[in-house]
mmCIF file of C-alpha atoms in Angstrom:
data_model
loop_
_atom_site.group_PDB
_atom_site.id
_atom_site.type_symbol
_atom_site.label_atom_id
_atom_site.label_comp_id
_atom_site.label_asym_id
_atom_site.label_seq_id
_atom_site.Cartn_x
_atom_site.Cartn_y
_atom_site.Cartn_z
ATOM 1 C CA GLN A 1 8.564 -6.162 -13.764
ATOM 2 C CA VAL A 2 10.611 -4.383 -16.447
ATOM 3 C CA TRP A 3 10.641 -1.012 -18.169
ATOM 4 C CA LEU A 4 9.797 -1.683 -21.804
ATOM 5 C CA HIS A 5 11.922 1.054 -23.363
ATOM 6 C CA ASP A 6 15.212 -0.547 -22.283
ATOM 7 C CA GLY A 7 14.410 -3.827 -20.516
ATOM 8 C CA SER A 8 15.776 -2.641 -17.168
ATOM 9 C CA LEU A 9 14.181 -3.811 -13.945
ATOM 10 C CA LYS A 10 11.294 -1.860 -12.435
ATOM 11 C CA GLY A 11 10.793 -4.269 -9.549
ATOM 12 C CA PHE A 12 9.001 -7.468 -8.554
ATOM 13 C CA GLU A 13 5.511 -8.576 -7.563
ATOM 14 C CA ALA A 14 5.118 -10.629 -4.408
ATOM 15 C CA LEU A 15 3.204 -13.869 -5.034
ATOM 16 C CA ALA A 16 1.699 -16.066 -2.320
ATOM 17 C CA ARG A 17 1.784 -19.840 -2.824
ATOM 18 C CA TRP A 18 0.233 -22.611 -0.723
ATOM 19 C CA THR A 19 1.071 -26.323 -0.891
ATOM 20 C CA ASP A 20 -1.233 -28.643 1.059
ATOM 21 C CA ARG A 21 -0.192 -31.627 3.184
ATOM 22 C CA ARG A 22 -0.291 -33.923 0.181
ATOM 23 C CA GLY A 23 2.141 -31.706 -1.706
ATOM 24 C CA HIS A 24 -0.510 -30.332 -4.056
ATOM 25 C CA ALA A 25 -0.577 -26.640 -4.956
ATOM 26 C CA VAL A 26 -3.724 -24.806 -3.864
ATOM 27 C CA PRO A 27 -4.677 -22.145 -6.485
ATOM 28 C CA PRO A 28 -4.520 -18.550 -5.172
ATOM 29 C CA PRO A 29 -8.209 -17.789 -5.933
ATOM 30 C CA ILE A 30 -9.142 -20.642 -3.611
ATOM 31 C CA PHE A 31 -6.916 -19.844 -0.653
ATOM 32 C CA ILE A 32 -7.476 -16.087 -0.948
ATOM 33 C CA THR A 33 -11.233 -16.682 -0.758
ATOM 34 C CA LEU A 34 -10.706 -19.014 2.220
ATOM 35 C CA ALA A 35 -8.569 -16.386 3.948
ATOM 36 C CA GLU A 36 -11.221 -13.717 3.398
ATOM 37 C CA THR A 37 -14.173 -15.817 4.570
ATOM 38 C CA SER A 38 -12.284 -17.153 7.608
ATOM 39 C CA GLY A 39 -11.041 -13.748 8.717
ATOM 40 C CA HIS A 40 -7.370 -14.527 8.072
ATOM 41 C CA ILE A 41 -6.792 -12.220 5.087
ATOM 42 C CA ALA A 42 -5.172 -9.492 7.210
ATOM 43 C CA ALA A 43 -2.751 -11.997 8.737
ATOM 44 C CA LEU A 44 -1.907 -13.341 5.272
ATOM 45 C CA PHE A 45 -1.305 -9.803 3.999
ATOM 46 C CA ASP A 46 0.960 -9.039 6.966
ATOM 47 C CA GLN A 47 3.027 -12.153 6.253
ATOM 48 C CA VAL A 48 3.374 -11.288 2.557
ATOM 49 C CA LEU A 49 4.267 -7.674 3.392
ATOM 50 C CA GLN A 50 6.897 -8.777 5.917
ATOM 51 C CA GLN A 51 8.478 -11.136 3.397
ATOM 52 C CA SER A 52 8.318 -8.410 0.740
ATOM 53 C CA CYS A 53 10.167 -6.062 3.079
ATOM 54 C CA HIS A 54 12.793 -8.784 3.535
ATOM 55 C CA ALA A 55 13.057 -9.176 -0.249
ATOM 56 C CA TRP A 56 13.569 -5.427 -0.635
ATOM 57 C CA ARG A 57 16.338 -5.464 1.985
ATOM 58 C CA VAL A 58 18.034 -8.236 -0.040
ATOM 59 C CA LEU A 59 17.794 -6.023 -3.127
ATOM 60 C CA ALA A 60 19.052 -2.970 -1.226
ATOM 61 C CA ALA A 61 22.082 -4.926 0.032
ATOM 62 C CA LEU A 62 22.864 -5.712 -3.606
ATOM 63 C CA GLY A 63 22.695 -2.044 -4.571
ATOM 64 C CA LEU A 64 19.179 -2.279 -6.049
ATOM 65 C CA GLY A 65 17.251 -0.350 -3.429
ATOM 66 C CA HIS A 66 15.630 1.762 -6.163
ATOM 67 C CA LEU A 67 13.441 -1.200 -7.181
ATOM 68 C CA ARG A 68 9.898 -1.651 -5.864
ATOM 69 C CA ILE A 69 8.056 -4.687 -4.528
ATOM 70 C CA ALA A 70 4.363 -4.848 -5.457
ATOM 71 C CA VAL A 71 1.979 -6.318 -2.870
ATOM 72 C CA ASN A 72 -1.728 -7.055 -3.372
ATOM 73 C CA VAL A 73 -4.400 -5.599 -1.072
ATOM 74 C CA SER A 74 -7.823 -7.278 -0.743
ATOM 75 C CA ALA A 75 -11.260 -5.659 -0.839
ATOM 76 C CA LEU A 76 -11.804 -6.391 2.854
ATOM 77 C CA GLN A 77 -8.612 -4.557 3.781
ATOM 78 C CA LEU A 78 -9.609 -1.481 1.794
ATOM 79 C CA SER A 79 -12.647 -1.156 4.042
ATOM 80 C CA ASP A 80 -10.405 -0.974 7.145
ATOM 81 C CA PRO A 81 -9.907 2.706 8.121
ATOM 82 C CA THR A 82 -6.596 1.852 9.814
ATOM 83 C CA LEU A 83 -5.069 0.184 6.719
ATOM 84 C CA ALA A 84 -2.771 3.020 5.633
ATOM 85 C CA GLU A 85 -1.258 3.616 9.066
ATOM 86 C CA HIS A 86 -0.903 -0.146 9.617
ATOM 87 C CA VAL A 87 1.016 -0.649 6.367
ATOM 88 C CA ALA A 88 3.228 2.367 7.092
ATOM 89 C CA ALA A 89 4.016 1.040 10.589
ATOM 90 C CA GLN A 90 4.885 -2.420 9.228
ATOM 91 C CA CYS A 91 7.321 -0.917 6.740
ATOM 92 C CA ALA A 92 8.844 1.424 9.326
ATOM 93 C CA ASP A 93 9.413 -1.487 11.727
ATOM 94 C CA ALA A 94 11.149 -3.388 8.896
ATOM 95 C CA GLY A 95 13.332 -0.403 7.977
ATOM 96 C CA VAL A 96 11.787 -0.157 4.516
ATOM 97 C CA PRO A 97 10.801 3.232 3.014
ATOM 98 C CA PRO A 98 7.224 3.596 1.701
ATOM 99 C CA ASP A 99 8.418 4.259 -1.848
ATOM 100 C CA ALA A 100 9.911 0.752 -1.914
ATOM 101 C CA ILE A 101 6.428 -0.795 -1.753
ATOM 102 C CA GLU A 102 3.758 -0.583 -4.448
ATOM 103 C CA LEU A 103 0.275 -1.625 -3.376
ATOM 104 C CA GLU A 104 -2.018 -3.271 -5.925
ATOM 105 C CA VAL A 105 -5.804 -3.072 -5.636
ATOM 106 C CA THR A 106 -8.188 -4.781 -8.040
ATOM 107 C CA GLU A 107 -10.900 -2.955 -9.897
ATOM 108 C CA SER A 108 -13.566 -5.134 -8.255
ATOM 109 C CA ALA A 109 -12.061 -4.461 -4.807
ATOM 110 C CA VAL A 110 -12.260 -0.686 -5.087
ATOM 111 C CA MET A 111 -15.824 -0.914 -6.404
ATOM 112 C CA THR A 112 -16.923 -2.917 -3.343
ATOM 113 C CA ASP A 113 -16.770 0.321 -1.320
ATOM 114 C CA PRO A 114 -15.713 3.114 -3.714
ATOM 115 C CA ASP A 115 -15.888 5.936 -1.184
ATOM 116 C CA GLY A 116 -13.974 4.047 1.491
ATOM 117 C CA ALA A 117 -11.406 2.814 -1.035
ATOM 118 C CA THR A 118 -10.881 6.343 -2.336
ATOM 119 C CA GLY A 119 -10.001 7.575 1.140
ATOM 120 C CA GLN A 120 -7.632 4.712 1.875
ATOM 121 C CA ILE A 121 -5.866 5.018 -1.477
ATOM 122 C CA ARG A 122 -5.439 8.760 -1.016
ATOM 123 C CA ARG A 123 -3.999 8.274 2.473
ATOM 124 C CA LEU A 124 -1.582 5.570 1.293
ATOM 125 C CA ARG A 125 -0.259 7.852 -1.453
ATOM 126 C CA GLN A 126 0.120 10.694 1.066
ATOM 127 C CA LEU A 127 2.321 8.357 3.114
ATOM 128 C CA GLY A 128 4.554 7.691 0.088
ATOM 129 C CA PHE A 129 3.228 4.409 -1.342
ATOM 130 C CA GLU A 130 2.495 4.022 -5.051
ATOM 131 C CA ILE A 131 -0.873 2.483 -5.988
ATOM 132 C CA ALA A 132 -1.636 0.280 -8.989
ATOM 133 C CA LEU A 133 -5.103 -0.704 -10.216
ATOM 134 C CA ASP A 134 -4.768 -4.414 -10.976
ATOM 135 C CA ASP A 135 -6.706 -6.462 -13.561
ATOM 136 C CA PHE A 136 -8.086 -3.319 -15.172
ATOM 137 C CA GLY A 137 -10.895 -3.972 -17.649
ATOM 138 C CA THR A 138 -12.266 -7.035 -15.877
ATOM 139 C CA GLY A 139 -14.401 -5.139 -13.346
ATOM 140 C CA PHE A 140 -17.265 -2.694 -13.592
ATOM 141 C CA SER A 141 -15.874 0.710 -12.678
ATOM 142 C CA SER A 142 -17.079 3.735 -14.605
ATOM 143 C CA LEU A 143 -14.673 6.225 -16.123
ATOM 144 C CA ALA A 144 -16.030 8.859 -13.751
ATOM 145 C CA ARG A 145 -15.118 6.648 -10.790
ATOM 146 C CA LEU A 146 -11.713 5.820 -12.264
ATOM 147 C CA ARG A 147 -10.845 9.513 -12.517
ATOM 148 C CA GLY A 148 -11.722 9.909 -8.841
ATOM 149 C CA PHE A 149 -9.227 7.329 -7.604
ATOM 150 C CA ASP A 150 -5.778 8.607 -6.655
ATOM 151 C CA LEU A 151 -3.720 6.082 -8.648
ATOM 152 C CA ASP A 152 -0.231 5.811 -10.112
ATOM 153 C CA TRP A 153 -0.527 2.746 -12.365
ATOM 154 C CA ILE A 154 -3.093 0.836 -14.395
ATOM 155 C CA LYS A 155 -2.257 -2.827 -14.962
ATOM 156 C CA ILE A 156 -3.587 -4.375 -18.170
ATOM 157 C CA ASP A 157 -5.033 -7.811 -17.470
ATOM 158 C CA ARG A 158 -3.388 -10.753 -19.220
ATOM 159 C CA ALA A 159 -6.778 -11.767 -20.632
ATOM 160 C CA PHE A 160 -6.563 -8.937 -23.187
ATOM 161 C CA LEU A 161 -3.111 -9.738 -24.583
ATOM 162 C CA GLY A 162 -4.534 -12.450 -26.836
ATOM 163 C CA GLU A 163 -5.998 -9.697 -29.019
ATOM 164 C CA ILE A 164 -2.518 -8.506 -29.982
ATOM 165 C CA GLY A 165 -1.843 -9.377 -33.616
ATOM 166 C CA GLN A 166 -5.446 -10.472 -34.205
ATOM 167 C CA ARG A 167 -6.913 -7.093 -35.181
ATOM 168 C CA PRO A 168 -5.723 -3.541 -36.020
ATOM 169 C CA ASP A 169 -3.687 -2.009 -33.206
ATOM 170 C CA HIS A 170 -6.086 0.865 -32.612
ATOM 171 C CA GLU A 171 -9.010 -1.544 -32.116
ATOM 172 C CA THR A 172 -7.511 -3.683 -29.349
ATOM 173 C CA LEU A 173 -8.422 -3.263 -25.712
ATOM 174 C CA PRO A 174 -4.760 -3.042 -24.610
ATOM 175 C CA ASP A 175 -4.261 -0.088 -26.945
ATOM 176 C CA MET A 176 -7.416 1.583 -25.638
ATOM 177 C CA ILE A 177 -6.321 1.064 -22.023
ATOM 178 C CA VAL A 178 -2.837 2.474 -22.693
ATOM 179 C CA THR A 179 -4.389 5.513 -24.380
ATOM 180 C CA LEU A 180 -6.873 5.960 -21.533
ATOM 181 C CA SER A 181 -4.171 5.700 -18.870
ATOM 182 C CA ARG A 182 -2.081 8.313 -20.675
ATOM 183 C CA GLN A 183 -5.061 10.699 -20.915
ATOM 184 C CA LEU A 184 -5.692 10.263 -17.184
ATOM 185 C CA GLY A 185 -2.049 10.929 -16.346
ATOM 186 C CA LEU A 186 -1.424 7.343 -15.226
ATOM 187 C CA LYS A 187 1.325 4.861 -16.063
ATOM 188 C CA SER A 188 0.478 1.524 -17.703
ATOM 189 C CA LEU A 189 1.890 -1.955 -17.059
ATOM 190 C CA ALA A 190 0.885 -5.133 -18.920
ATOM 191 C CA GLU A 191 0.829 -8.426 -17.027
ATOM 192 C CA GLY A 192 1.106 -11.941 -18.396
ATOM 193 C CA VAL A 193 3.513 -11.045 -21.224
ATOM 194 C CA GLU A 194 4.780 -14.318 -22.694
ATOM 195 C CA THR A 195 6.135 -13.551 -26.179
ATOM 196 C CA ASP A 196 8.559 -11.096 -27.734
ATOM 197 C CA ALA A 197 5.847 -10.130 -30.218
ATOM 198 C CA GLN A 198 3.663 -8.977 -27.320
ATOM 199 C CA ARG A 199 6.595 -7.048 -25.828
ATOM 200 C CA LEU A 200 7.293 -5.234 -29.104
ATOM 201 C CA TRP A 201 3.628 -4.421 -29.655
ATOM 202 C CA LEU A 202 3.303 -3.005 -26.149
ATOM 203 C CA MET A 203 6.397 -0.859 -26.691
ATOM 204 C CA ARG A 204 4.909 0.573 -29.874
ATOM 205 C CA SER A 205 1.606 1.249 -28.126
ATOM 206 C CA GLY A 206 3.289 3.378 -25.476
ATOM 207 C CA CYS A 207 2.864 0.962 -22.567
ATOM 208 C CA LEU A 208 5.596 1.773 -20.040
ATOM 209 C CA ALA A 209 6.241 -1.532 -18.260
ATOM 210 C CA ALA A 210 5.407 -5.230 -18.285
ATOM 211 C CA GLN A 211 5.683 -8.446 -16.336
ATOM 212 C CA GLY A 212 5.282 -12.105 -17.239
ATOM 213 C CA SER A 213 7.061 -15.340 -18.084
ATOM 214 C CA LEU A 214 8.976 -13.659 -20.919
ATOM 215 C CA PHE A 215 11.018 -11.798 -18.309
ATOM 216 C CA GLY A 216 11.170 -14.280 -15.447
ATOM 217 C CA ALA A 217 9.340 -17.049 -13.610
ATOM 218 C CA PRO A 218 8.205 -16.895 -9.968
ATOM 219 C CA MET A 219 11.024 -17.799 -7.574
ATOM 220 C CA PRO A 220 11.815 -17.875 -3.841
ATOM 221 C CA VAL A 221 13.636 -14.820 -2.512
ATOM 222 C CA ALA A 222 16.706 -16.995 -1.816
ATOM 223 C CA GLU A 223 17.103 -17.522 -5.583
ATOM 224 C CA LEU A 224 16.824 -13.835 -6.419
ATOM 225 C CA PRO A 225 20.525 -12.825 -6.205
ATOM 226 C CA GLY A 226 21.579 -15.671 -8.490
ATOM 227 C CA TRP A 227 18.840 -14.810 -10.987
ATOM 228 C CA LEU A 228 19.906 -11.156 -10.983
ATOM 229 C CA HIS A 229 23.504 -12.118 -11.767
ATOM 230 C CA ARG A 230 22.595 -14.640 -14.475
ATOM 231 C CA ASN A 231 20.408 -12.083 -16.229
ATOM 232 C CA GLY A 232 22.978 -9.304 -16.172
ATOM 233 C CA HIS A 233 21.346 -7.110 -13.554
ATOM 234 C CA LEU A 234 24.347 -7.397 -11.212
ATOM 235 C CA PRO A 235 28.074 -7.654 -11.853
ATOM 236 C CA GLY A 236 30.334 -10.265 -10.263
ATOM 237 C CA PRO A 237 29.622 -13.712 -8.825
ATOM 238 C CA PRO A 238 26.295 -14.657 -7.173
ATOM 239 C CA THR A 239 25.890 -13.535 -3.574
ATOM 240 C CA ASP A 240 24.350 -15.540 -0.748
ATOM 241 C CA PRO A 241 21.423 -13.434 0.604
ATOM 242 C CA ALA A 242 22.208 -14.743 4.087
ATOM 243 C CA ASP A 243 25.621 -13.034 4.069
#
């Protein structure tokens, strides 16, 4: 994730990947659904959060402790009244401050139980975590509900970026979402950015940050220090994260 005004790093999003016994990749929508229906989603979240805390400690050792790691939270977890304290305890045990972790919730997830989600989101922010509304525009939340959520970021879904360059700027959904987020006092981040033309358009629109293949491909944490050096985010030779 990068800040659009100067291209500097904002942070990273943690991505879960699953390869089956035959070596085939299982798409995230499939294994996330399996984890939810089998009751393993909390365990999966804990594993991703623990690895995200490890990734942040790697960044901190490299002098980049100001960056954030974004971690996704499922609808089922938002209905758990102990979620906020559980996440805070996990981070404390790992020696990671709350402001190092950004929690992403989807629009459809918060609408599953709006009142319960509102309370959990508010508590998480009180504990120091930033909250992003992921895939905005693909769900069914009303503007009245959106104003009631205690959010920091709105993420523009990649599905809307195809409109860029196809119609006047002020008529595109990304432009409307950026304008709406600004009016609500929220920050906007576009996901799935693949071209420089999209990056430039988003900058002109006032979008603050972006992520996507234009900036970097998914990678294991072990490859992160080398990638940071190669892309000019760190001086000197690559460092082994195990050191």
